[in-house]
Short mmCIF file of C-alpha atoms in Angstrom, two decimals:
data_model
loop_
_atom_site.label_atom_id
_atom_site.label_comp_id
_atom_site.label_asym_id
_atom_site.label_seq_id
_atom_site.Cartn_x
_atom_site.Cartn_y
_atom_site.Cartn_z
CA MET A 54 24.57 -91.26 -7.50
CA SER A 55 25.83 -92.11 -4.06
CA LYS A 56 23.68 -95.58 -3.69
CA ILE A 57 25.23 -96.36 -7.17
CA ASN A 58 28.50 -95.66 -6.32
CA ARG A 59 28.30 -97.31 -2.53
CA LEU A 60 26.68 -100.67 -4.53
CA PHE A 61 29.80 -100.30 -7.10
CA GLU A 62 31.99 -100.07 -3.52
CA LEU A 63 30.50 -103.30 -2.50
CA SER A 64 30.24 -105.29 -5.28
CA GLY A 65 33.92 -105.74 -6.14
CA ALA A 66 34.51 -107.78 -2.90
CA LYS A 67 31.64 -109.96 -3.39
CA ILE A 68 32.84 -110.96 -7.02
CA LYS A 69 36.27 -111.86 -5.59
CA SER A 70 34.80 -113.78 -2.75
CA ILE A 71 32.65 -115.89 -5.07
CA GLU A 72 35.81 -116.51 -7.12
CA GLY A 73 37.77 -117.81 -4.09
CA THR A 74 35.40 -120.48 -3.34
CA TRP A 75 33.50 -121.46 -6.25
CA ARG A 76 34.56 -125.15 -7.48
CA PRO A 77 33.85 -125.68 -11.21
CA ASP A 78 33.43 -129.25 -10.87
CA GLU A 79 30.10 -128.59 -8.66
CA GLY A 80 28.10 -126.08 -11.60
CA ALA A 81 27.87 -122.95 -11.61
CA PRO A 82 26.97 -120.57 -8.38
CA VAL A 83 22.96 -119.97 -8.33
CA PHE A 84 21.70 -119.00 -5.47
CA THR A 85 22.97 -118.47 -1.68
CA VAL A 86 22.43 -120.69 1.87
CA GLN A 87 22.90 -118.40 4.80
CA GLY A 88 25.79 -115.86 2.58
CA ARG A 89 27.22 -118.56 0.56
CA TYR A 90 26.69 -119.08 -2.92
CA HIS A 91 25.82 -122.87 -4.13
CA ALA A 92 25.30 -124.67 -7.48
CA ARG A 93 21.95 -126.22 -7.82
CA GLY A 94 21.73 -128.79 -10.72
CA TRP A 95 19.02 -127.92 -13.39
CA THR A 96 20.34 -126.01 -16.23
CA GLU A 97 23.68 -123.83 -15.85
CA TRP A 98 21.56 -120.81 -16.62
CA THR A 99 23.47 -118.75 -14.56
CA GLN A 100 27.10 -119.11 -15.38
CA GLY A 101 26.84 -116.11 -17.54
CA PHE A 102 25.50 -113.72 -14.77
CA GLN A 103 29.03 -115.13 -12.64
CA PHE A 104 31.48 -113.74 -15.25
CA GLY A 105 29.27 -111.24 -16.46
CA SER A 106 29.01 -109.47 -13.13
CA ALA A 107 32.68 -109.13 -13.13
CA LEU A 108 32.46 -107.18 -16.95
CA LEU A 109 29.62 -105.17 -15.23
CA HIS A 110 31.94 -104.20 -12.47
CA PHE A 111 34.74 -103.25 -14.84
CA ASP A 112 32.64 -100.89 -17.08
CA ALA A 113 31.23 -99.22 -14.15
CA THR A 114 34.91 -98.77 -11.85
CA GLY A 115 37.53 -99.26 -14.57
CA GLU A 116 38.99 -101.66 -12.33
CA ARG A 117 40.70 -103.79 -14.84
CA GLU A 118 41.54 -106.69 -12.52
CA PHE A 119 37.61 -107.64 -13.18
CA LEU A 120 37.74 -107.00 -16.84
CA GLU A 121 40.52 -109.74 -17.12
CA LEU A 122 38.49 -111.89 -14.56
CA GLY A 123 35.36 -111.68 -16.78
CA ARG A 124 37.26 -112.30 -19.83
CA SER A 125 39.03 -115.33 -18.80
CA ARG A 126 36.69 -117.02 -17.50
CA THR A 127 34.40 -116.40 -20.73
CA MET A 128 37.26 -117.98 -22.47
CA GLN A 129 37.95 -120.76 -20.11
CA ARG A 130 34.27 -121.65 -19.23
CA MET A 131 31.52 -120.41 -21.55
CA ALA A 132 32.34 -122.06 -25.02
CA SER A 133 30.07 -125.06 -24.49
CA HIS A 134 26.93 -122.73 -23.78
CA LEU A 135 27.56 -121.44 -27.43
CA THR A 136 26.04 -124.87 -29.00
CA HIS A 137 23.78 -125.87 -25.84
CA MET A 138 20.44 -126.71 -28.12
CA GLY A 139 18.72 -127.89 -24.79
CA VAL A 140 17.98 -124.44 -23.40
CA HIS A 141 16.65 -121.07 -23.84
CA ASP A 142 18.92 -119.21 -21.89
CA HIS A 143 21.58 -118.16 -24.90
CA GLY A 144 20.67 -114.70 -24.03
CA PHE A 145 21.42 -114.90 -20.38
CA ASN A 146 24.44 -116.78 -20.68
CA ASN A 147 26.05 -115.71 -23.60
CA VAL A 148 24.95 -111.98 -24.36
CA SER A 149 26.17 -111.60 -20.59
CA THR A 150 29.57 -112.74 -21.21
CA TYR A 151 30.60 -112.87 -24.78
CA GLY A 152 28.16 -109.58 -25.38
CA ASN A 153 29.40 -107.36 -22.93
CA LEU A 154 32.74 -108.04 -24.01
CA TRP A 155 31.71 -107.20 -27.46
CA ARG A 156 29.89 -103.99 -26.43
CA LEU A 157 32.91 -103.13 -24.48
CA GLY A 158 34.96 -103.32 -27.56
CA MET A 159 32.94 -101.29 -29.98
CA GLU A 160 32.55 -98.67 -27.43
CA GLU A 161 36.07 -98.58 -27.16
CA ARG A 162 35.73 -98.90 -23.71
CA ILE A 163 38.89 -101.68 -23.65
CA GLU A 164 41.43 -102.31 -26.36
CA ALA A 165 40.57 -105.11 -28.13
CA SER A 166 42.05 -106.23 -31.50
CA GLU A 167 40.22 -107.04 -34.52
CA LEU A 168 41.04 -110.23 -33.88
CA GLU A 169 39.36 -110.14 -30.40
CA LEU A 170 36.24 -108.55 -31.46
CA SER A 171 35.99 -111.35 -34.23
CA TYR A 172 36.12 -113.78 -31.95
CA TYR A 173 33.58 -112.31 -29.83
CA GLU A 174 31.10 -111.62 -33.01
CA LEU A 175 31.66 -115.38 -33.74
CA ALA A 176 30.33 -116.67 -30.48
CA LEU A 177 27.53 -114.34 -30.84
CA LYS A 178 26.35 -115.39 -34.22
CA VAL A 179 26.61 -119.20 -33.28
CA SER A 180 24.74 -118.56 -30.27
CA GLY A 181 21.91 -116.75 -31.88
CA ALA A 182 21.47 -119.25 -34.64
CA VAL A 183 21.52 -121.90 -31.68
CA GLN A 184 18.89 -120.48 -29.91
CA ALA A 185 16.77 -119.48 -33.27
CA ARG A 186 17.14 -123.27 -34.01
CA ARG A 187 15.12 -124.28 -30.52
CA TRP A 188 11.59 -123.63 -32.53
CA THR A 189 8.16 -124.74 -32.38
CA SER A 190 6.11 -123.54 -35.59
CA LEU A 191 2.84 -122.32 -34.95
CA PRO A 192 0.30 -121.42 -38.08
CA ASP A 193 1.04 -117.72 -37.43
CA GLY A 194 4.72 -117.90 -36.79
CA GLY A 195 6.16 -119.53 -33.72
CA PHE A 196 8.55 -119.46 -30.70
CA ILE A 197 11.77 -120.35 -29.02
CA HIS A 198 10.42 -123.58 -26.95
CA SER A 199 11.76 -123.76 -23.19
CA PHE A 200 13.83 -126.51 -21.74
CA ASN A 201 10.42 -128.10 -20.81
CA GLY A 202 9.88 -128.99 -25.02
CA PRO A 203 8.48 -127.94 -27.81
CA HIS A 204 4.93 -127.47 -26.59
CA SER A 205 6.13 -124.59 -23.65
CA LEU A 206 6.54 -121.10 -24.09
CA PHE A 207 8.26 -119.18 -21.31
CA VAL A 208 7.85 -115.48 -20.63
CA ASP A 209 11.39 -115.27 -19.49
CA THR A 210 12.65 -116.23 -23.12
CA MET A 211 11.99 -112.26 -24.12
CA ARG A 212 15.19 -111.38 -22.71
CA SER A 213 17.07 -114.21 -24.73
CA LEU A 214 15.86 -112.23 -27.98
CA ARG A 215 18.73 -110.37 -27.42
CA ALA A 216 20.73 -113.46 -28.74
CA LEU A 217 19.05 -113.51 -31.71
CA ALA A 218 19.17 -109.72 -32.07
CA LEU A 219 22.90 -109.26 -31.91
CA ALA A 220 23.47 -112.45 -34.85
CA PHE A 221 21.15 -110.60 -37.11
CA LEU A 222 23.03 -107.08 -36.76
CA LEU A 223 26.17 -109.16 -37.17
CA GLY A 224 24.67 -110.59 -40.64
CA GLN A 225 23.99 -114.10 -39.20
CA SER A 226 21.11 -116.59 -40.21
CA LEU A 227 20.19 -120.16 -39.72
CA GLY A 228 20.51 -122.96 -42.23
CA GLU A 229 18.02 -125.64 -42.54
CA GLU A 230 17.56 -128.55 -44.58
CA GLN A 231 18.49 -128.25 -48.13
CA ASP A 232 20.27 -124.45 -47.83
CA ALA A 233 17.18 -123.35 -46.51
CA GLU A 234 17.99 -119.96 -44.86
CA VAL A 235 15.91 -118.77 -42.01
CA ASN A 236 16.03 -114.89 -41.24
CA LEU A 237 16.92 -114.27 -37.49
CA LEU A 238 15.00 -111.23 -37.56
CA VAL A 239 11.92 -112.99 -38.51
CA ARG A 240 12.42 -115.53 -35.94
CA LEU A 241 12.70 -112.76 -32.93
CA VAL A 242 9.79 -110.70 -34.40
CA GLN A 243 7.63 -114.32 -34.39
CA HIS A 244 8.81 -115.42 -30.95
CA ALA A 245 7.64 -111.85 -29.20
CA HIS A 246 4.49 -111.82 -31.06
CA ALA A 247 3.67 -115.57 -29.52
CA THR A 248 4.83 -113.96 -26.24
CA ALA A 249 3.05 -110.78 -26.44
CA ARG A 250 -0.41 -112.80 -27.68
CA TYR A 251 -0.40 -115.67 -25.43
CA ASN A 252 1.98 -114.86 -22.40
CA VAL A 253 0.79 -111.38 -21.77
CA TYR A 254 -3.04 -110.39 -21.44
CA TYR A 255 -4.92 -107.54 -21.83
CA GLY A 256 -8.10 -107.60 -20.08
CA ASN A 257 -10.41 -108.29 -23.14
CA GLY A 258 -12.28 -111.42 -21.71
CA ARG A 259 -9.69 -114.12 -22.79
CA ASP A 260 -10.40 -116.19 -19.55
CA ARG A 261 -11.94 -115.39 -16.02
CA PHE A 262 -8.52 -113.93 -14.80
CA ASP A 263 -7.79 -111.77 -17.75
CA VAL A 264 -6.45 -108.54 -16.33
CA ARG A 265 -4.57 -106.20 -18.47
CA GLY A 266 -0.84 -106.73 -18.09
CA ARG A 267 -0.81 -109.78 -16.00
CA THR A 268 1.58 -112.44 -17.46
CA ALA A 269 1.86 -116.27 -17.40
CA HIS A 270 4.76 -117.94 -16.79
CA GLU A 271 4.25 -120.56 -19.20
CA SER A 272 1.84 -120.86 -22.64
CA MET A 273 1.07 -124.58 -23.43
CA PHE A 274 0.29 -125.90 -27.23
CA ASN A 275 -0.19 -128.59 -28.82
CA VAL A 276 2.61 -129.53 -31.14
CA ALA A 277 0.60 -131.83 -33.58
CA SER A 278 -1.72 -128.92 -34.90
CA GLY A 279 -0.20 -125.93 -33.22
CA THR A 280 -3.24 -124.72 -31.28
CA TYR A 281 -3.01 -122.99 -28.07
CA ARG A 282 -4.15 -125.01 -24.76
CA GLY A 283 -3.72 -122.83 -22.04
CA PRO A 284 -1.65 -121.08 -19.40
CA SER A 285 1.12 -123.04 -17.04
CA SER A 286 3.46 -122.10 -14.37
CA GLN A 287 6.55 -123.53 -13.34
CA GLN A 288 7.64 -121.37 -10.65
CA GLY A 289 4.45 -119.26 -9.78
CA TYR A 290 1.32 -120.10 -7.59
CA SER A 291 -0.92 -121.31 -10.30
CA ALA A 292 -1.59 -120.52 -14.12
CA PHE A 293 -4.35 -117.70 -13.61
CA THR A 294 -1.76 -115.88 -11.27
CA THR A 295 1.28 -113.87 -12.10
CA TRP A 296 4.92 -115.02 -11.03
CA THR A 297 6.48 -111.44 -10.69
CA ARG A 298 9.86 -112.33 -12.12
CA GLY A 299 8.10 -113.88 -15.20
CA LEU A 300 6.41 -110.08 -15.26
CA ALA A 301 9.53 -108.48 -14.56
CA TRP A 302 11.25 -110.42 -17.62
CA ALA A 303 8.46 -109.02 -19.78
CA VAL A 304 8.70 -105.60 -18.92
CA LEU A 305 12.58 -105.45 -19.46
CA GLY A 306 12.13 -107.68 -22.76
CA PHE A 307 9.76 -105.55 -24.49
CA ALA A 308 11.21 -102.47 -23.34
CA GLU A 309 14.73 -103.30 -24.71
CA GLN A 310 13.75 -104.73 -28.04
CA LEU A 311 11.48 -101.41 -28.79
CA GLU A 312 14.77 -100.18 -28.24
CA PHE A 313 16.91 -102.43 -30.88
CA LEU A 314 13.86 -101.91 -33.39
CA ASP A 315 14.96 -98.57 -34.01
CA VAL A 316 18.50 -99.19 -34.78
CA VAL A 317 17.37 -101.62 -37.48
CA PRO A 318 16.89 -100.34 -41.19
CA PRO A 319 13.03 -100.31 -41.89
CA ALA A 320 12.81 -102.52 -44.63
CA ALA A 321 13.89 -105.57 -42.45
CA PHE A 322 10.66 -105.69 -41.05
CA GLU A 323 8.76 -105.87 -44.48
CA PRO A 324 8.80 -109.97 -44.00
CA CYS A 325 7.26 -109.31 -40.48
CA GLY A 326 4.39 -106.84 -41.44
CA GLY A 327 6.62 -103.77 -41.19
CA HIS A 328 8.61 -101.87 -38.36
CA ALA A 329 5.28 -99.80 -37.35
CA SER A 330 3.18 -102.72 -36.63
CA VAL A 331 5.99 -104.59 -34.98
CA GLN A 332 6.86 -101.79 -32.60
CA ALA A 333 2.93 -101.17 -32.06
CA MET A 334 2.87 -104.97 -31.11
CA MET A 335 5.78 -104.61 -28.40
CA LEU A 336 4.88 -101.47 -27.16
CA GLU A 337 1.45 -102.41 -26.36
CA ALA A 338 3.03 -105.84 -24.45
CA ALA A 339 5.67 -103.34 -22.62
CA ARG A 340 3.00 -100.79 -21.46
CA ALA A 341 0.26 -103.15 -20.34
CA THR A 342 3.28 -105.27 -18.39
CA ALA A 343 5.02 -101.98 -16.82
CA ASP A 344 1.13 -100.59 -15.71
CA TYR A 345 0.20 -104.32 -13.93
CA TYR A 346 3.70 -104.51 -12.49
CA ILE A 347 3.35 -101.02 -10.89
CA GLU A 348 -0.12 -101.80 -9.90
CA ILE A 349 0.90 -105.08 -8.11
CA ALA A 350 3.96 -104.05 -6.20
CA ALA A 351 4.12 -102.43 -2.87
CA THR A 352 4.60 -99.01 -2.44
CA ASP A 353 8.39 -99.25 -2.32
CA GLY A 354 8.29 -100.97 -5.62
CA VAL A 355 9.18 -104.17 -4.07
CA PRO A 356 6.41 -107.26 -5.30
CA TYR A 357 6.23 -110.43 -3.41
CA TRP A 358 7.07 -113.46 -5.50
CA ASP A 359 3.78 -113.92 -6.87
CA ALA A 360 0.79 -111.25 -7.11
CA GLY A 361 -1.82 -114.13 -6.06
CA ALA A 362 0.10 -116.16 -3.63
CA PRO A 363 -2.34 -117.11 -1.03
CA GLY A 364 -0.48 -115.77 2.07
CA LEU A 365 -1.14 -112.18 1.12
CA GLY A 366 -4.34 -112.11 2.36
CA ALA A 367 -3.08 -112.52 5.81
CA LEU A 368 -0.88 -109.18 4.70
CA LEU A 369 -3.32 -107.21 5.22
CA ASP A 370 -3.34 -103.46 3.15
CA TRP A 371 0.18 -105.05 1.47
CA ARG A 372 -0.18 -102.81 -1.72
CA GLU A 373 -0.53 -100.07 0.55
CA ARG A 374 2.87 -100.05 2.40
CA PRO A 375 6.38 -101.13 1.81
CA ALA A 376 6.92 -105.00 1.15
CA ASN A 377 8.02 -106.81 4.27
CA PRO A 378 10.71 -109.38 3.30
CA PHE A 379 10.50 -110.70 7.04
CA ASN A 380 7.02 -111.48 7.18
CA ASP A 381 6.06 -115.66 7.59
CA HIS A 382 3.20 -115.30 5.09
CA GLU A 383 4.86 -115.07 1.63
CA PRO A 384 8.15 -114.14 0.31
CA VAL A 385 9.47 -110.89 -1.46
CA ASP A 386 11.38 -110.88 -4.61
CA SER A 387 13.99 -108.51 -5.02
CA SER A 388 15.33 -109.84 -8.22
CA ALA A 389 12.18 -109.15 -9.79
CA ALA A 390 12.25 -105.55 -8.57
CA VAL A 391 15.66 -104.87 -10.03
CA ILE A 392 14.83 -106.76 -13.56
CA ALA A 393 11.41 -104.31 -13.57
CA ALA A 394 13.24 -101.18 -12.56
CA GLN A 395 15.19 -101.26 -15.71
CA GLY A 396 12.61 -101.97 -17.84
CA LEU A 397 10.59 -99.59 -16.66
CA LEU A 398 13.36 -96.87 -16.88
CA ARG A 399 14.12 -98.05 -20.28
CA LEU A 400 10.53 -97.73 -21.48
CA ALA A 401 10.42 -94.28 -20.37
CA HIS A 402 13.78 -93.00 -22.01
CA PHE A 403 11.69 -94.87 -25.31
CA LEU A 404 8.49 -92.81 -24.78
CA SER A 405 10.52 -89.69 -23.94
CA ARG A 406 12.66 -89.69 -27.40
CA ARG A 407 9.13 -90.08 -29.10
CA GLY A 408 7.88 -86.95 -27.05
CA GLU A 409 5.56 -88.72 -24.77
CA ASP A 410 5.11 -88.24 -20.80
CA ALA A 411 6.92 -91.16 -19.21
CA SER A 412 7.05 -90.14 -15.80
CA ARG A 413 4.84 -92.30 -14.41
CA TYR A 414 7.47 -95.12 -15.57
CA GLU A 415 10.70 -93.24 -14.67
CA GLN A 416 9.18 -92.23 -11.33
CA ALA A 417 8.50 -96.24 -10.59
CA GLY A 418 11.83 -97.50 -11.89
CA LEU A 419 13.83 -94.74 -9.88
CA CYS A 420 11.84 -95.50 -6.69
CA ILE A 421 12.65 -99.11 -6.75
CA LEU A 422 16.35 -98.64 -7.49
CA ASP A 423 16.29 -96.07 -4.59
CA THR A 424 14.61 -98.85 -2.36
CA LEU A 425 17.08 -101.60 -3.16
CA PHE A 426 20.11 -99.37 -3.20
CA ASP A 427 19.78 -97.70 0.17
CA GLU A 428 22.51 -98.69 2.61
CA THR A 429 20.22 -98.45 5.47
CA GLY A 430 17.32 -100.69 4.22
CA PRO A 431 16.99 -104.50 4.08
CA TYR A 432 18.18 -105.34 0.79
CA LEU A 433 21.83 -104.03 -0.05
CA SER A 434 24.33 -106.53 1.32
CA THR A 435 27.10 -104.73 3.20
CA ASP A 436 27.80 -107.62 5.21
CA PRO A 437 31.25 -108.65 4.04
CA ASN A 438 30.76 -112.16 4.90
CA HIS A 439 27.82 -112.62 2.65
CA GLN A 440 28.72 -113.32 -1.03
CA GLY A 441 25.51 -111.82 -2.55
CA LEU A 442 24.96 -108.18 -3.39
CA LEU A 443 21.15 -108.11 -3.44
CA LEU A 444 19.19 -109.68 -0.58
CA HIS A 445 15.86 -111.23 -0.43
CA SER A 446 15.97 -112.83 -3.76
CA VAL A 447 13.84 -116.33 -4.23
CA TYR A 448 14.54 -118.67 -6.78
CA HIS A 449 11.62 -121.46 -6.75
CA TRP A 450 9.62 -121.38 -3.86
CA PRO A 451 6.91 -124.01 -4.95
CA ASN A 452 9.84 -126.64 -5.11
CA GLY A 453 10.87 -125.56 -1.69
CA TRP A 454 14.78 -124.47 -3.34
CA ASP A 455 14.78 -121.19 -1.12
CA TYR A 456 16.42 -121.51 2.25
CA VAL A 457 14.25 -120.75 5.17
CA PRO A 458 16.25 -119.68 8.48
CA PRO A 459 15.36 -121.52 11.17
CA GLY A 460 12.37 -120.06 13.17
CA ALA A 461 10.94 -118.40 9.78
CA ALA A 462 8.18 -119.58 7.62
CA THR A 463 9.83 -118.35 4.51
CA PRO A 464 12.91 -117.32 2.61
CA ARG A 465 14.79 -113.91 3.45
CA GLY A 466 18.11 -112.80 3.61
CA GLU A 467 19.46 -114.92 0.75
CA SER A 468 21.06 -113.67 -3.15
CA SER A 469 20.68 -114.94 -6.61
CA GLN A 470 23.31 -114.56 -9.28
CA TRP A 471 20.59 -113.17 -11.95
CA GLY A 472 19.62 -110.88 -8.85
CA ASP A 473 22.77 -109.51 -8.19
CA TYR A 474 23.85 -109.48 -11.82
CA HIS A 475 20.91 -107.01 -12.74
CA ALA A 476 21.73 -104.87 -9.91
CA ARG A 477 24.87 -104.10 -11.50
CA GLU A 478 23.48 -103.99 -14.93
CA ALA A 479 20.41 -101.07 -13.71
CA ALA A 480 23.12 -99.47 -11.62
CA LEU A 481 25.47 -98.87 -14.75
CA TYR A 482 22.58 -97.95 -16.83
CA VAL A 483 21.71 -95.04 -14.91
CA LYS A 484 25.27 -94.08 -13.77
CA ARG A 485 25.34 -93.70 -17.49
CA LEU A 486 22.60 -91.68 -17.77
CA ALA A 487 23.43 -89.36 -14.58
CA GLU A 488 27.00 -89.22 -16.40
CA HIS A 489 25.68 -87.98 -19.82
CA ALA A 490 27.94 -91.08 -21.25
CA PRO A 491 26.83 -93.53 -24.12
CA TYR A 492 23.35 -94.77 -23.55
CA LEU A 493 23.58 -98.17 -22.41
CA THR A 494 22.50 -101.04 -24.77
CA PHE A 495 23.20 -104.55 -25.35
CA PHE A 496 23.48 -103.95 -29.02
CA ALA A 497 26.31 -100.73 -28.50
CA ALA A 498 24.37 -98.16 -30.36
CA GLU A 499 26.24 -95.21 -31.23
CA GLN A 500 23.60 -93.09 -32.51
CA MET A 501 21.44 -93.84 -28.98
CA GLU A 502 23.48 -90.56 -27.26
CA PRO A 503 21.70 -89.34 -24.31
CA ASP A 504 19.36 -86.62 -24.63
CA GLU A 505 19.81 -83.28 -23.16
CA GLY A 506 16.64 -83.67 -21.48
CA ASP A 507 17.78 -86.98 -19.34
CA GLN A 508 17.85 -86.39 -15.44
CA LEU A 509 18.51 -89.88 -14.20
#
């Protein structure tokens, strides 16, 4: 627990520093350049991580100034994200803010009136329905399409399913023409099925590069006929290699949804083919992606930005030693590591509750966090002049958006909002397990109390 405590000792000053220099008119902070957070106009998908980080910090430490910061900024700045029809990021922006506030209220971690909780619930209902409206139909279901357009299915969006899940739990549906009612749980399951079928590979000969557990960042469809056309990638090296942050989103997204399935009444899955079939589909995808992540990460659990990046050929035996964030061939991505770590730990917890041996996943997740949160290592940012918390994160290497210091050939030493947020979230997750506190879920599941056997 000493490493977790140290992370949160550093966390508060980072949040205050960003708050002191951030200019709202310039957009949301995205990633650092020489230690200072900058905006990057694309979509404002990181705003929720900014304010959500303050809420996670409060949850871990009880320091109320961070609760007030996260709550006030959510009230002031996040309303436009609730009705943003143009993005697939509602689970990032809105569950990280309104969702965390609602969860804290439901867990009685904060004093929230019935009116305040109703406000958060209304926000989450709107967000989930709006996200579900961004829909492309397929002959066997459909998917929430990315900001690239109705032809595009991003693997990232597995984690935006949290928005649909919360809205469904709160009793919301989506109204269409002639008062047609769309079931948000059905849309959630259909999107997960499309992601598992098209963005995740299982080693069954689908194409010449079909390796079990690898993921495609993007799947492309002919929207006129609904037919699948092929893989693509926006932020990875190629359509036929694995962008590791996309892989990490899949590991965490499927593991988290497996936990959610168990708090939904089984009868609700009848339109989806039944609880057992939905669970089997998600579990197969979660296991495959988790296994592949373990295979392609370095020995300390940290991956390079793409498992097929061309410069890896110059890093002899790179899988057999710890990742090197200071090499001049290919950058590592600590944000992929910390996202995957939480997914591995959640999958381990899910399997353990079923009586299965999940030690491989648990040890892999703990190994990653042990690496990232080590104060003497290269990843935890202890410099008070650096606004980031987790160093050596990568944003969009193909587009050249990452800062490369003079004399180097690859980016290093910088942070991202999603990396810092997920570092805090993973740390809070482990902290609760270690303290035998209520199990951390986005849906505040009271029935998921920690088992006596939990050793984290």
